[in-house]
CSV table of C-alpha atoms in Angstrom, one decimal:
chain,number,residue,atom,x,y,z
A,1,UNK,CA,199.6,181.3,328.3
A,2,UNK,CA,196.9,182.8,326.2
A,3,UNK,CA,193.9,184.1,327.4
A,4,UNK,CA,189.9,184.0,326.9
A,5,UNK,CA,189.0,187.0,324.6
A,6,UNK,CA,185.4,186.7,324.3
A,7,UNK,CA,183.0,189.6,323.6
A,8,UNK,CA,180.9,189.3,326.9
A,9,UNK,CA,177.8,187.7,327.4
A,10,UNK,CA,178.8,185.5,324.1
A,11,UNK,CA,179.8,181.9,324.3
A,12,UNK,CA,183.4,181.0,325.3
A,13,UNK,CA,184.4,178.9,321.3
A,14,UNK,CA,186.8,177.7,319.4
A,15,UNK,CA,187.8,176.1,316.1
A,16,UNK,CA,190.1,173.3,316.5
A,17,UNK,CA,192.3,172.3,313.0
A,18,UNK,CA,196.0,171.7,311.6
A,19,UNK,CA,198.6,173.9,312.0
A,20,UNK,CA,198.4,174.9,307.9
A,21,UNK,CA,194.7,176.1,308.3
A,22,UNK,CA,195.4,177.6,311.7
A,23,UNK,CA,198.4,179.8,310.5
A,24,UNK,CA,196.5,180.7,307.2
A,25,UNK,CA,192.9,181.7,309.7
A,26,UNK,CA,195.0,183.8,311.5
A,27,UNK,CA,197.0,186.0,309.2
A,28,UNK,CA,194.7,185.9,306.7
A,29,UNK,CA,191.2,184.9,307.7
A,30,UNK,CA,191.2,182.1,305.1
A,31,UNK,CA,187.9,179.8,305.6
A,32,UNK,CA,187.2,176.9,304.0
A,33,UNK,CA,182.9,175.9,304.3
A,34,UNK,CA,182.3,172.5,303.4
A,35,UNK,CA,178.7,170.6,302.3
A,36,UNK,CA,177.2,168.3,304.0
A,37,UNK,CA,178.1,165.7,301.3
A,38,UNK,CA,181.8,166.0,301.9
A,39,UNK,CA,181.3,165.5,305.0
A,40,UNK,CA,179.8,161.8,304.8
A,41,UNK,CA,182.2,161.0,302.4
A,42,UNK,CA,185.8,162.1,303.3
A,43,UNK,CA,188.1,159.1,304.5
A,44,UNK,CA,189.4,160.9,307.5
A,45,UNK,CA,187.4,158.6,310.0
A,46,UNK,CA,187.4,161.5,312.6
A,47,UNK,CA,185.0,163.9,310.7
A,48,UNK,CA,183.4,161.5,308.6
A,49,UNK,CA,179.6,161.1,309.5
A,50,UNK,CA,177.5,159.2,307.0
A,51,UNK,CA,174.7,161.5,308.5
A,52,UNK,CA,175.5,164.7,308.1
A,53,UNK,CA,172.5,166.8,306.7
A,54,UNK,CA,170.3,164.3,307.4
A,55,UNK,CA,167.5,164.2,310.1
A,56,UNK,CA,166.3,160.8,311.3
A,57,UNK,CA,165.5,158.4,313.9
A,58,UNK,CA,166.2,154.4,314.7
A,59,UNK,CA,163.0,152.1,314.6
A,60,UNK,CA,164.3,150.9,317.7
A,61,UNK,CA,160.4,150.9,318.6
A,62,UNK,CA,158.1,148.7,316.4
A,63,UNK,CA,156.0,151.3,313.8
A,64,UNK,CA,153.1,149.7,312.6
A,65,UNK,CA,151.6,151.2,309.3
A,66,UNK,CA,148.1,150.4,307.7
A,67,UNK,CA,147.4,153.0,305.1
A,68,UNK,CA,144.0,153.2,304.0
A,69,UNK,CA,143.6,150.8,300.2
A,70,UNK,CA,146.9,149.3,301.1
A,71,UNK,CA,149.2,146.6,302.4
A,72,UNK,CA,150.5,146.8,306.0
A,73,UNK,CA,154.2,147.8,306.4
A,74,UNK,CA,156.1,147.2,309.7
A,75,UNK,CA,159.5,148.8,311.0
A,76,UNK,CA,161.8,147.7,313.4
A,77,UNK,CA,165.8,147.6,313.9
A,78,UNK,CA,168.6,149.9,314.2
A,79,UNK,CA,168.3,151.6,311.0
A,80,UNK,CA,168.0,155.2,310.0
A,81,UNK,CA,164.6,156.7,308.7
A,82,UNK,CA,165.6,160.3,307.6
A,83,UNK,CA,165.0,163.4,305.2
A,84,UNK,CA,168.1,165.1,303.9
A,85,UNK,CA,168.3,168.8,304.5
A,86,UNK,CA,168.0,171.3,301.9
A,87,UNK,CA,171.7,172.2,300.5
A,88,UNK,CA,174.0,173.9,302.7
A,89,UNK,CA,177.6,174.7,304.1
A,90,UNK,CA,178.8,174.2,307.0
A,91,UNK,CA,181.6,175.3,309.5
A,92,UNK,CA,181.8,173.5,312.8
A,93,UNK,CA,183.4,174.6,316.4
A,94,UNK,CA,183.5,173.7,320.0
A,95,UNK,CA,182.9,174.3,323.5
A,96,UNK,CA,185.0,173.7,326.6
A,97,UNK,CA,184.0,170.3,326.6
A,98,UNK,CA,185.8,168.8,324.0
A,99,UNK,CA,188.3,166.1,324.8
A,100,UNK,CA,192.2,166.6,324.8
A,101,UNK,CA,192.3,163.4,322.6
A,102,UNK,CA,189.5,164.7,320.2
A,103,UNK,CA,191.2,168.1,320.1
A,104,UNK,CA,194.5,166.3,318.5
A,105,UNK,CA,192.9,164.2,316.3
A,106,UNK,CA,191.0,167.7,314.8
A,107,UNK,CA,194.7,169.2,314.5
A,108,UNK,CA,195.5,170.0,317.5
A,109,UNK,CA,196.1,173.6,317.0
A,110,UNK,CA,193.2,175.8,318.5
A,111,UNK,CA,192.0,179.2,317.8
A,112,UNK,CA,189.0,181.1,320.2
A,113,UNK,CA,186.0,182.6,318.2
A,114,UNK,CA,185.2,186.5,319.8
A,115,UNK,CA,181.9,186.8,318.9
A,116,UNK,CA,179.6,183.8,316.9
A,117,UNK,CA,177.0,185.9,316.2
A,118,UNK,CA,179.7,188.7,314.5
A,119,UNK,CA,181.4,185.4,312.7
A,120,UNK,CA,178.3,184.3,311.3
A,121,UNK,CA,177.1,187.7,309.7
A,122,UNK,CA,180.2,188.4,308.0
A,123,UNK,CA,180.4,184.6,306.9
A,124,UNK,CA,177.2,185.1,305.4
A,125,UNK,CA,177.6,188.1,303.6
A,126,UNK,CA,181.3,187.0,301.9
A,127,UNK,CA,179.3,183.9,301.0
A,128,UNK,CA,176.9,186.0,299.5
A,129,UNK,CA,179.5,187.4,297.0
A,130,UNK,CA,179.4,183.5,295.4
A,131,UNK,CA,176.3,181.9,295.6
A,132,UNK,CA,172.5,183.4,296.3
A,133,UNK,CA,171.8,182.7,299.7
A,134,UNK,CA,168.7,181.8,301.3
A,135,UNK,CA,169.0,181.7,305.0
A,136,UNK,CA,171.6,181.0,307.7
A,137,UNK,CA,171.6,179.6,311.1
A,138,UNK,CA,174.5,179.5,314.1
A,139,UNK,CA,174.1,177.8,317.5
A,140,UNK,CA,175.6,175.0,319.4
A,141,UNK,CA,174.0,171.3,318.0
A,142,UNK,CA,171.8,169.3,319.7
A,143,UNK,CA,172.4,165.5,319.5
A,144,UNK,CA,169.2,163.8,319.0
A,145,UNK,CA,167.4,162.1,317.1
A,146,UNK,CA,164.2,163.7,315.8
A,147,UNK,CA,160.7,162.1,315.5
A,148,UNK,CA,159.0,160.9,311.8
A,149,UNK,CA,155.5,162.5,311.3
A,150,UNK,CA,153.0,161.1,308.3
A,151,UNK,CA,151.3,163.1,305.4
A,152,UNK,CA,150.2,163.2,302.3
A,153,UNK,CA,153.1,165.7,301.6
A,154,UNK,CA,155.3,163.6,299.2
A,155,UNK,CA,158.2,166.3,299.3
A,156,UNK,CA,161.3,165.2,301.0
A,157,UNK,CA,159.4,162.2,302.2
A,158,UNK,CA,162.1,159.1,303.9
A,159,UNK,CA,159.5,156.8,302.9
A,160,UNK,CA,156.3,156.2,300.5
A,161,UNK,CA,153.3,154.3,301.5
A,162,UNK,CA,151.2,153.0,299.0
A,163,UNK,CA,147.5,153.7,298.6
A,164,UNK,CA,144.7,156.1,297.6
A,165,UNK,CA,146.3,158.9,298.2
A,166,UNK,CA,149.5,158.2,299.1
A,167,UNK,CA,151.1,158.5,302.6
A,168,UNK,CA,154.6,159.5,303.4
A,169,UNK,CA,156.8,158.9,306.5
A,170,UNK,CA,159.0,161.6,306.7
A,171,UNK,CA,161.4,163.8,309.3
A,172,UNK,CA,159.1,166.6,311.3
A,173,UNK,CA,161.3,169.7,312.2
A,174,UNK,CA,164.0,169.4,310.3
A,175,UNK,CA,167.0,171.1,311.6
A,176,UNK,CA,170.5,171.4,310.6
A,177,UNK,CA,171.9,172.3,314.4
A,178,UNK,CA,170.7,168.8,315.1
A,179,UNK,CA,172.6,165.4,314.5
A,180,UNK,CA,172.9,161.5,315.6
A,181,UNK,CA,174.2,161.1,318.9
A,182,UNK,CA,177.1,159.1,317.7
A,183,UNK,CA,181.3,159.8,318.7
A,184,UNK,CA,183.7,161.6,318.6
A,185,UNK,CA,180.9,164.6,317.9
A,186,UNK,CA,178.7,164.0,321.5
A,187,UNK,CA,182.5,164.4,323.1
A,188,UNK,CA,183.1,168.2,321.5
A,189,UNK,CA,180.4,170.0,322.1
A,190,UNK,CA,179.9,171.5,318.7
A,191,UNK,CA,179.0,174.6,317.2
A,192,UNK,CA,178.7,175.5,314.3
A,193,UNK,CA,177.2,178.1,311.6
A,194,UNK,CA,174.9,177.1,308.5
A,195,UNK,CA,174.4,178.6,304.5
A,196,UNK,CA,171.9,178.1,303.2
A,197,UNK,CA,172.5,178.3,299.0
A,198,UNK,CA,170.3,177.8,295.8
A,199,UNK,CA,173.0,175.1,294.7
A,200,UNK,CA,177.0,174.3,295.4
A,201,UNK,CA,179.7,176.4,294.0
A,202,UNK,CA,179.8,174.7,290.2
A,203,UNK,CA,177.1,172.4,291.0
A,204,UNK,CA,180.2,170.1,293.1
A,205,UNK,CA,178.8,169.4,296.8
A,206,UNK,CA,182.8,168.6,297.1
A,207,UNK,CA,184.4,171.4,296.1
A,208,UNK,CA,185.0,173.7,299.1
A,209,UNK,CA,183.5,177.4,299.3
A,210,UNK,CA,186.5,179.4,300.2
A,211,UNK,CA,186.0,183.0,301.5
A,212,UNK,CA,188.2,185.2,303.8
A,213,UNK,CA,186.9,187.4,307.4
A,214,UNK,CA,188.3,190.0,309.2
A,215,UNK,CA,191.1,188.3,311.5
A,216,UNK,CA,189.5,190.2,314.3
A,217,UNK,CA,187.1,187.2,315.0
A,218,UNK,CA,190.0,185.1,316.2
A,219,UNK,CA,192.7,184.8,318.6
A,220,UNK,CA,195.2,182.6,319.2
A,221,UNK,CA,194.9,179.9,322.1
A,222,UNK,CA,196.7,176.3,322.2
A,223,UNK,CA,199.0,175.3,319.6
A,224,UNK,CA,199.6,171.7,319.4
């Protein structure tokens, strides 16, 4: 049986995929970063989450809006008010918490992560090499919902409100280590590390940024 081989003090990871990507990770530190857009619009039902990269909330509870010169507006159902995040690639892990059954239907075939923080820099810099980068971020992901906030801000606004001036309704703290509470992704526990890009690799959210790390990062763990 393998063994945790964790840099200590770091949190206890892993990446979770098919036995093709696992092989080629581990001989070769072959990565694939996908956009947020791919994401919401693959067909394999297990990753697909038509809101990835986007912040929002339900209108569960009523919102009443009277902007000043203007009609009311009222919002209330199950709905999503959001602001898309600024472009950006993703790769996602988990915790111990995942679920034998959601571990299979990832691949099945599971590598541990030494050190995120180590990951994260290197993915960054080989990233680099391709596309300008802007910023990165790595942590585990909070599932929540976040709350809506009103200005007179019209960037990246979820909504417009008439009048003189204009109000939007838009997402406050933005954040792409949050997402919907919504299965199999509450189940796993994710992780996961963000680039940050002026634009996708030729201008195609879909095509996939590949790069290659140092194999050091990873060890082999559960195989099927």
């Amino acid at each position: 049986m393998n063994s945790i081989q964790t840099k200590l003090d770091r949190p206890i990871i892993f990446r979770t995929v098919d036995k093709t990507v696992y092989d080629s990770t581990l001989t070769s530190g072959s990565l694939w970063l996908r956009s947020s857009h791919y994401y919401r619009n693959i067909e394999d039902q297990t990753r697909a989450d038509k809101s990835e990269g986007i912040n929002g909330t339900q209108c569960s509870f009523p919102l009443h809006f009277k902007p000043p010169s203007a009609q009311a507006l009222s919002l209330e159902g199950n709905g999503t008010i959001g602001t898309e995040i600024i472009p950006h690639y993703i790769i996602s892990m988990h915790g111990t918490s995942i679920a034998d059954k959601v571990r299979q239907e990832f691949g099945g075939f599971t590598m541990g992560v030494r050190c995120l923080a180590d990951l994260s820099a290197e993915i960054l810099f080989q990233v680099s090499q391709q596309l300008p980068v802007t910023s990165y971020r790595f942590g585990q992901v909070a599932y929540q919902r976040t709350a809506l906030s009103m200005s007179h801000n019209l960037n990246s606004a979820a909504l417009k409100l008439d009048g003189n001036p204009s109000i939007a309704v838009k997402s406050i703290n933005t954040d792409v280590l949050r997402k919907d509470p919504v299965e199999p992704f509450i189940l796993q526990d994710e992780w996961r590390i963000a680039i940050f890009t002026q634009g996708y690799l030729n201008n195609d959210p879909n095509e996939p940024l590949k790069i290659n790390v140092d194999t050091k990062h990873f060890y082999e763990y559960i195989k099927a």
